[in-house]
Coordinates of C-alpha atoms and ligand atoms in Angstrom, one line a residue:
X1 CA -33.7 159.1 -4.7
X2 CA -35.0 162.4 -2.8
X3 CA -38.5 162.8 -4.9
X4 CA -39.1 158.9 -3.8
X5 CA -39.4 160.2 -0.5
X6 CA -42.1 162.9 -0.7
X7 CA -44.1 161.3 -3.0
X8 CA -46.4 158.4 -2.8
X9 CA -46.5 156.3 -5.9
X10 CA -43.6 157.8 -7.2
X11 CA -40.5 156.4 -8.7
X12 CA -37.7 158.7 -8.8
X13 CA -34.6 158.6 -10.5
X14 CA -32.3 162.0 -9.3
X15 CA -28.1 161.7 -10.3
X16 CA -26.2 162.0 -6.4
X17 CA -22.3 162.2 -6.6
X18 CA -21.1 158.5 -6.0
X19 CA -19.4 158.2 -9.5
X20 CA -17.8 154.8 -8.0
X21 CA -21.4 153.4 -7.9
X22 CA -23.3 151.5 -10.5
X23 CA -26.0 153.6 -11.7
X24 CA -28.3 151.6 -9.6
X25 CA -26.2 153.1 -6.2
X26 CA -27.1 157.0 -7.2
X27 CA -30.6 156.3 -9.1
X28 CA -33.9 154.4 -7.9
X29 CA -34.6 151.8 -10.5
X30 CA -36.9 149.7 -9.2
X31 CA -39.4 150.4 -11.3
X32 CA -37.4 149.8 -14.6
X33 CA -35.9 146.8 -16.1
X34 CA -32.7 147.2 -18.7
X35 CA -32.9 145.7 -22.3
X36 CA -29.4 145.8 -23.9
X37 CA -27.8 145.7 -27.8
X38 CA -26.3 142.1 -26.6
X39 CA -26.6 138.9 -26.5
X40 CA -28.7 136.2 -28.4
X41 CA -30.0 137.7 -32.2
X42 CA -33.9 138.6 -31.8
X43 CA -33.3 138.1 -28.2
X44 CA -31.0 140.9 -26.6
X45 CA -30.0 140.6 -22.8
X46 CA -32.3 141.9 -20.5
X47 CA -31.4 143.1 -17.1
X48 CA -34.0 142.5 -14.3
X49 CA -34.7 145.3 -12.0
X50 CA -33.4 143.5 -8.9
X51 CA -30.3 143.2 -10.7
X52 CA -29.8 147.1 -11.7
X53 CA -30.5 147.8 -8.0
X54 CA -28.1 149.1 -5.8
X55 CA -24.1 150.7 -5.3
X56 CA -22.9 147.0 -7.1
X57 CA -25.7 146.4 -9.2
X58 CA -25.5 145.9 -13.0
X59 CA -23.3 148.0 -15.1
X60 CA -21.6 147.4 -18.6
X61 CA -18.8 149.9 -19.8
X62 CA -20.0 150.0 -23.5
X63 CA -23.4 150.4 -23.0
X64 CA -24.9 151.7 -19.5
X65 CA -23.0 153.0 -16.7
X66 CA -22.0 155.9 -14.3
X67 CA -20.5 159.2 -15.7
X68 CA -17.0 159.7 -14.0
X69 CA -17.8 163.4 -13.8
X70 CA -21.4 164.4 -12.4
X71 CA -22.6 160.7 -11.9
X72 CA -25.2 160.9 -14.9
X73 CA -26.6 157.8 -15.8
X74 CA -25.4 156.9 -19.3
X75 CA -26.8 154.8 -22.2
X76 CA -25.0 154.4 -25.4
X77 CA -25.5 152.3 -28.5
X78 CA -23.0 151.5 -30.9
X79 CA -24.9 151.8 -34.4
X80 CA -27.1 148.8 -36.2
X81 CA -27.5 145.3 -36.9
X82 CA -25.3 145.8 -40.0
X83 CA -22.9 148.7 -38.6
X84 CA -22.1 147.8 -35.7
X85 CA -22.8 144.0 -34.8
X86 CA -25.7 144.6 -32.5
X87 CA -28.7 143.0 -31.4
X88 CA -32.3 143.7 -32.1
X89 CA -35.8 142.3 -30.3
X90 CA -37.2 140.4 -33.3
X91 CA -40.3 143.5 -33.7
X92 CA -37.6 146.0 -34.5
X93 CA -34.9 146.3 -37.0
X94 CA -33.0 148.8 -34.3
X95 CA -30.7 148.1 -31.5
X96 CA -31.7 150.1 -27.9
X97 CA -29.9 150.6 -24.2
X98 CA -33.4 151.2 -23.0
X99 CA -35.4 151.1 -19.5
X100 CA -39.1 149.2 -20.0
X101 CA -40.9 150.5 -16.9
X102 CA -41.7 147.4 -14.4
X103 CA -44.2 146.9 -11.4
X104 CA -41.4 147.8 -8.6
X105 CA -43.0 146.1 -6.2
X106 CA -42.6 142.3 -8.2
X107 CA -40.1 143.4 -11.0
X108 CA -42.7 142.1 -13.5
X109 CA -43.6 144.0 -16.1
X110 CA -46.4 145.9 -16.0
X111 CA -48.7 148.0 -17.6
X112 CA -51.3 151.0 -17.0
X113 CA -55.2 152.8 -18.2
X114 CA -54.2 155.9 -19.6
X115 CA -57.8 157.2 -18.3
X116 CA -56.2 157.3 -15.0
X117 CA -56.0 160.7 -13.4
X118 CA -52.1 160.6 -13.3
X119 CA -49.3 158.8 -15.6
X120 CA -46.1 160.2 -16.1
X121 CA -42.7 160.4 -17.2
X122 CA -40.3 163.0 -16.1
X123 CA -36.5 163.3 -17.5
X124 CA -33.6 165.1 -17.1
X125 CA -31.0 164.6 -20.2
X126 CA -28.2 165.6 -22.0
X127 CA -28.0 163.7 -26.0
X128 CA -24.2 163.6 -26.5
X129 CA -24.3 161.9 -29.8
X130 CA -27.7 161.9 -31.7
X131 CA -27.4 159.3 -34.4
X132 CA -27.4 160.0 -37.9
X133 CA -31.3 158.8 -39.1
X134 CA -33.6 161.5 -40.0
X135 CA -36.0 161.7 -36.7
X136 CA -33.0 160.8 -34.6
X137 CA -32.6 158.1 -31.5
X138 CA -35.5 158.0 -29.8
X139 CA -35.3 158.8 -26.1
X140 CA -38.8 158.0 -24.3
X141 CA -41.6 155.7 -25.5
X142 CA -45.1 155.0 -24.0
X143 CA -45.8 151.7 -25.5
X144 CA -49.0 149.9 -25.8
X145 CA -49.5 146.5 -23.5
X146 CA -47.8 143.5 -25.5
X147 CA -50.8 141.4 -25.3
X148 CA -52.6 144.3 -27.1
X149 CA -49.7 145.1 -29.8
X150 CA -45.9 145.6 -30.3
X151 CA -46.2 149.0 -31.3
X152 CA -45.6 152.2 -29.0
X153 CA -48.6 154.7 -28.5
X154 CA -46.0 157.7 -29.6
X155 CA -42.1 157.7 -29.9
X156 CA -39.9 160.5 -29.0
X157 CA -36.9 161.6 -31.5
X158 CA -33.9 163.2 -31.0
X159 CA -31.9 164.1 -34.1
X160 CA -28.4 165.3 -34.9
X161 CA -29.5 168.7 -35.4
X162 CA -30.8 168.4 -32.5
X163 CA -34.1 168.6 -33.6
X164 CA -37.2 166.7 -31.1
X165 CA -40.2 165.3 -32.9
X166 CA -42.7 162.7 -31.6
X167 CA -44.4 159.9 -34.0
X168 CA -47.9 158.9 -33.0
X169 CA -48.9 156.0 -33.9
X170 CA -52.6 156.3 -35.4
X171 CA -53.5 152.5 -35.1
X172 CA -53.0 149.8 -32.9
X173 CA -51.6 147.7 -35.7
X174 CA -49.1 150.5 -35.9
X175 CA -46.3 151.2 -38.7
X176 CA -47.8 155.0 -39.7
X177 CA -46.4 157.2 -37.1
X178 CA -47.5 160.9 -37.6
X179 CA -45.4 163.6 -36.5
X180 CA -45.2 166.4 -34.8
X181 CA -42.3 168.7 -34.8
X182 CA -42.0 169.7 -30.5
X183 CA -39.1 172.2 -30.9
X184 CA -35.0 171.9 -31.1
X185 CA -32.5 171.8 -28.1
X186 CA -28.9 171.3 -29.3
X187 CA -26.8 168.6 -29.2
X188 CA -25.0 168.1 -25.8
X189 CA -27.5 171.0 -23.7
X190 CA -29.1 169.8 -20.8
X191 CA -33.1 169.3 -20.9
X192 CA -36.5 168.2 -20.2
X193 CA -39.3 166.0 -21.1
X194 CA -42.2 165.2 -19.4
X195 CA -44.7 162.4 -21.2
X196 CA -48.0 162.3 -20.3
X197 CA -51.2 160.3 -20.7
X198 CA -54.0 160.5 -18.5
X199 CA -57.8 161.2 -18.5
X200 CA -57.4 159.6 -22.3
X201 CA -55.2 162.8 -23.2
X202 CA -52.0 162.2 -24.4
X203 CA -49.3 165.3 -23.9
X204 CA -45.8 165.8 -24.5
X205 CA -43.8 168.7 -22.8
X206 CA -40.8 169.9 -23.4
X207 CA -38.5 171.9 -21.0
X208 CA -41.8 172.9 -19.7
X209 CA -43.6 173.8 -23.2
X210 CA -46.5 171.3 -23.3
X211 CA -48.2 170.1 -26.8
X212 CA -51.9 168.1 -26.6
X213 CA -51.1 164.9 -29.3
X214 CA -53.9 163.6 -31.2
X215 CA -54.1 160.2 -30.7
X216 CA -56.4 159.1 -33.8
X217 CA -58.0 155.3 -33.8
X218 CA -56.0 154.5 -30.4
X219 CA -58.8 154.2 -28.1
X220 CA -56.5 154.2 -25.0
X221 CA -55.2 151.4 -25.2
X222 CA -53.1 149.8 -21.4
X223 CA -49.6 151.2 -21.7
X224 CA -46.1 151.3 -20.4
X225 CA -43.1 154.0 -20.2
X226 CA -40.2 153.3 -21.8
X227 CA -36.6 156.2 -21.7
X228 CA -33.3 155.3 -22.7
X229 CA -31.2 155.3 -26.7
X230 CA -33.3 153.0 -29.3
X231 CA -31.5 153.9 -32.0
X232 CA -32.7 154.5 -35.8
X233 CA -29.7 154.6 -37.8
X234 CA -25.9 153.4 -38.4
X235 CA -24.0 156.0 -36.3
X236 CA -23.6 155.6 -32.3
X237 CA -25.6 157.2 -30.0
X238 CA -24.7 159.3 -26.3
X239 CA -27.3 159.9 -24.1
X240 CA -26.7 161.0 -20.2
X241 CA -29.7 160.7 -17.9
X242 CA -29.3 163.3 -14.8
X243 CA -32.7 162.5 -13.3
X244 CA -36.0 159.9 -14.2
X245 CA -39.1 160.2 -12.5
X246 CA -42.6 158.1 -13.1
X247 CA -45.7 159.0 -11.5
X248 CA -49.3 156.9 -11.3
Ligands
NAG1 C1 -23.8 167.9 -21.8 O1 -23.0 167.3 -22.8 C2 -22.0 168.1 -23.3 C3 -21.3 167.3 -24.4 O2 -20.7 166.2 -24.0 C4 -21.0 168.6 -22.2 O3 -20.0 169.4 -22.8 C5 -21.8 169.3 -21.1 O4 -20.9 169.6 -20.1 C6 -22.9 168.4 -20.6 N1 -23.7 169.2 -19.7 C7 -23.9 168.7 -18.4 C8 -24.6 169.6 -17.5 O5 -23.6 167.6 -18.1

């Protein structure tokens, strides 16, 4: 939680050493609600953000908890649907431990102009256990306002090779992602990302290398953040979060 303290309208998520803490004891995460692989078919269990909060907030042992070793927050998923029993919203065919960004002062969900001067995601990871699809599990999303569409503006993949790609959506009615190869960090190495779209200029960096995306017939449409495992294939997935930050 230091960064929350030096900067205004910033949400911070930094890893302390309380490995006897839910992850909401070492990691600010107000502005993020939790949407599981569980529960109800086409309607998986969502975790509010008053409920991740704090040293006894919510935790699960399968799918999102504190590391025993350096207190990293992990999200796992067990495979698909068909593999592994899971449970999928009823626009995707893939089951996610993922964090849908929230307004932290009412826990609704919320959603921002990417022609603001500032919108960002910044995360520290380590993928564990990529799963076995070809682009990989995808580990952040900015994802256009539900009233607007269910697709994502762009999708960030991590595959078993270790490989990191983004798919762009070029229409709001979605289902042609074009991609963009940003690099390879391997499997179980300790990175960054930093997703950005502001001033109508969508930008992906990675540990620090930053790509301009084109963002075709998008237009800019209101958007949300999105980081955790939404996985796109059979095998399980690992990932261990050592810091989260979003700024507006
Ligand atoms: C990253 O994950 C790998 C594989 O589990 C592990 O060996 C390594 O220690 C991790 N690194 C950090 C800094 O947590």
């Amino acid at each position: 939680m230091r960064l929350a303290t030096l900067l205004l309208f910033t949400s911070s998520i930094t890893a302390e050493i309380n490995p006897d803490c839910a992850p909401g004891g070492n990691f600010d995460l107000s502005p993020w609600e939790l949407q599981l692989p569980i529960g109800s078919k086409g309607d998986p269990e969502t975790i509010s953000s008053a409920s991740l909060q704090g040293c006894s907030g919510f935790e699960n042992s399968d799918y999102f908890f504190t590391e025993s070793g350096d207190s990293a927050l992990v999200m796992k998923v067990p495979g698909s649907p068909s593999s592994a029993g899971c449970v999928t919203t009823t626009n995707s065919l893939h089951c996610r431990t993922e964090l849908r960004e929230v307004d932290p002062s009412t826990g609704d969900t919320t959603s921002w102009s990417p022609k603001a001067a500032t919108n960002s995601l910044t995360v520290k990871l380590n993928v564990t256990e990529a799963d076995n699809s070809e682009h990989g599990t995808v580990i952040g999303q900015i994802h256009i306002d539900d009233s607007v569409s269910s697709k994502p503006v762009c999708e960030l993949y991590y595959n078993s090779d270790g490989d990191i790609s983004v798919g762009v959506e070029q229409t709001r009615t979605g289902g042609n992602e074009a991609f963009t190869s940003l690099g390879n960090v391997p499997v179980g190495t300790v990175f960054t990302y930093e997703m950005e779209y502001a001033g109508g200029t969508l930008k992906i960096a990675i540990n620090g290398e930053s790509h301009t995306l084109d963002t075709f017939e998008l237009d800019a449409p209101d958007s949300y953040f999105k980081v955790g495992n939404y996985n796109q294939g059979s095998s399980p997935s690992d990932i261990q979060f050592l810091s989260i930050s979003v700024e507006h």
